[in-house]
Amino acid sequence: MESGEIHGSDKKRRRRCFILAVAAVALLLIVVAVVLGVTLSQGREEFKDTFLERCQKFKGYNCEHIWELFQQAYVNQDPCEVPPNAYDALIAATPLESSCNRLLFWSKTRDVVQDFARKNDCFQAVEETLLGSVLNSLTWCGKKGSKETFTTDCPEWLDCENNPPRSFWKRVSAAFGDAACGNATAMLNGSITVPFDSNSIFGSIEVKRFKSPRVKNLNVVLVIEKNSVTNCTNPSLQNLVMVLDKGISYNCLEVPRSQIKECGSDPEKPCGACWWQ
Ligand SMILES: *[C@@H]1O[C@H](CO)[C@@H](O)[C@H](O)[C@H]1NC(C)=O
Ligand SMILES: *[C@@H]1O[C@H](CO)[C@@H](O)[C@H](O)[C@H]1NC(C)=O
Ligand SMILES: *[C@@H]1O[C@H](CO)[C@@H](O)[C@H](O)[C@H]1NC(C)=O
């Protein structure tokens, strides 16, 4: 009898313990879910905020409308099945001013170009155009069955061909190539054995959009560093000349990286004076 009572209250205590444990775990799960949910939706809100904030630095555009067109390219899509032309409406809504002699193309020289073009008003890289600057170094994607923009769990650049950022950069680069006129400048990397890569965005898209007689010259600036292995006689540059539209003339200059750096920090220098003596 006595042992039965003890046994009974033991059971009760155990059940109470069990209920408490379940409640604690449930509460913990709810807290985790709420925190995670808030963080995720904050990530998404942050993405839109960044987009609008960067867009509003450009005067005279309806940034909410640009955001809507941007989203339409990839929301509710498989994040590996967004082709470059998904961005056609977005590109059409943000036409580039045709920009003679100023456009700066680059391949494998991101480090030097981004710094240079930002400081130097003579040249504009695609990262200084409205869409280029808004989306520079961002990642985004959609998911089937959702109207949201995601910034995590998105495919990486190389994971699949038609991921949203990669297709965007291809599409905007095609438009940037179309805007070239007069002298186009390309900064290529003299520290690698193949400075002109025909599979790069520059080699596979931009160069092919240069049309004579709108584009008169392509000036290649081969960035030379101490460990440079290349000069203007590099065979890959012959391939570049071969794919250029007939009628566009070609020049190549070997320019030390230090000289480009100096030039970027001197706003008084006349355009072109960075490398033409
Ligand atoms: C050229 O390529 C090398 C090797 O990838 C890299 O270390 C260097 O920073 C690049 N140069 C420029 C100017 O970006
Ligand atoms: C265009 O490039 C040529 C060399 O190809 C150069 O002599 C000329 O000064 C450049 N013109 C402008 C406006 O940049
Ligand atoms: C250019 O590079 C090639 C191959 O590395 C070398 O043989 C040649 O002497 C270089 N030319 C000049 C002018 O530096």
PDB file of C-alpha atoms and ligand atoms in Angstrom, residues 101 183 217 219 251 276, ligand 2:
ATOM      1  CA  ASN A 101      34.761  57.527 -75.305  1.00  0.00           C
ATOM      2  CA  ASN A 183      36.699  54.855 -78.094  1.00  0.00           C
ATOM      3  CA  ASN A 217      38.645  52.171 -81.433  1.00  0.00           C
ATOM      4  CA  ASN A 219      41.942  50.584 -76.502  1.00  0.00           C
ATOM      5  CA  ASN A 251      45.399  49.591 -79.663  1.00  0.00           C
ATOM      6  CA  TRP A 276      48.228  58.626 -73.554  1.00  0.00           C
TER       7      TRP A 276
HETATM    8  C1  LIG B   2      40.781  57.561 -78.748  1.00  0.00           C
HETATM    9  O1  LIG B   2      41.802  56.595 -78.828  1.00  0.00           O
HETATM   10  C2  LIG B   2      42.918  56.988 -79.604  1.00  0.00           C
HETATM   11  C3  LIG B   2      43.876  55.826 -79.695  1.00  0.00           C
HETATM   12  O2  LIG B   2      43.224  54.665 -80.102  1.00  0.00           O
HETATM   13  C4  LIG B   2      43.575  58.190 -78.976  1.00  0.00           C
HETATM   14  O3  LIG B   2      44.644  58.633 -79.776  1.00  0.00           O
HETATM   15  C5  LIG B   2      42.545  59.317 -78.848  1.00  0.00           C
HETATM   16  O4  LIG B   2      43.108  60.394 -78.138  1.00  0.00           O
HETATM   17  C6  LIG B   2      41.317  58.822 -78.094  1.00  0.00           C
HETATM   18  N1  LIG B   2      40.295  59.851 -78.127  1.00  0.00           N
HETATM   19  C7  LIG B   2      39.553  60.154 -77.065  1.00  0.00           C
HETATM   20  C8  LIG B   2      38.526  61.217 -77.246  1.00  0.00           C
HETATM   21  O5  LIG B   2      39.671  59.575 -76.000  1.00  0.00           O
END
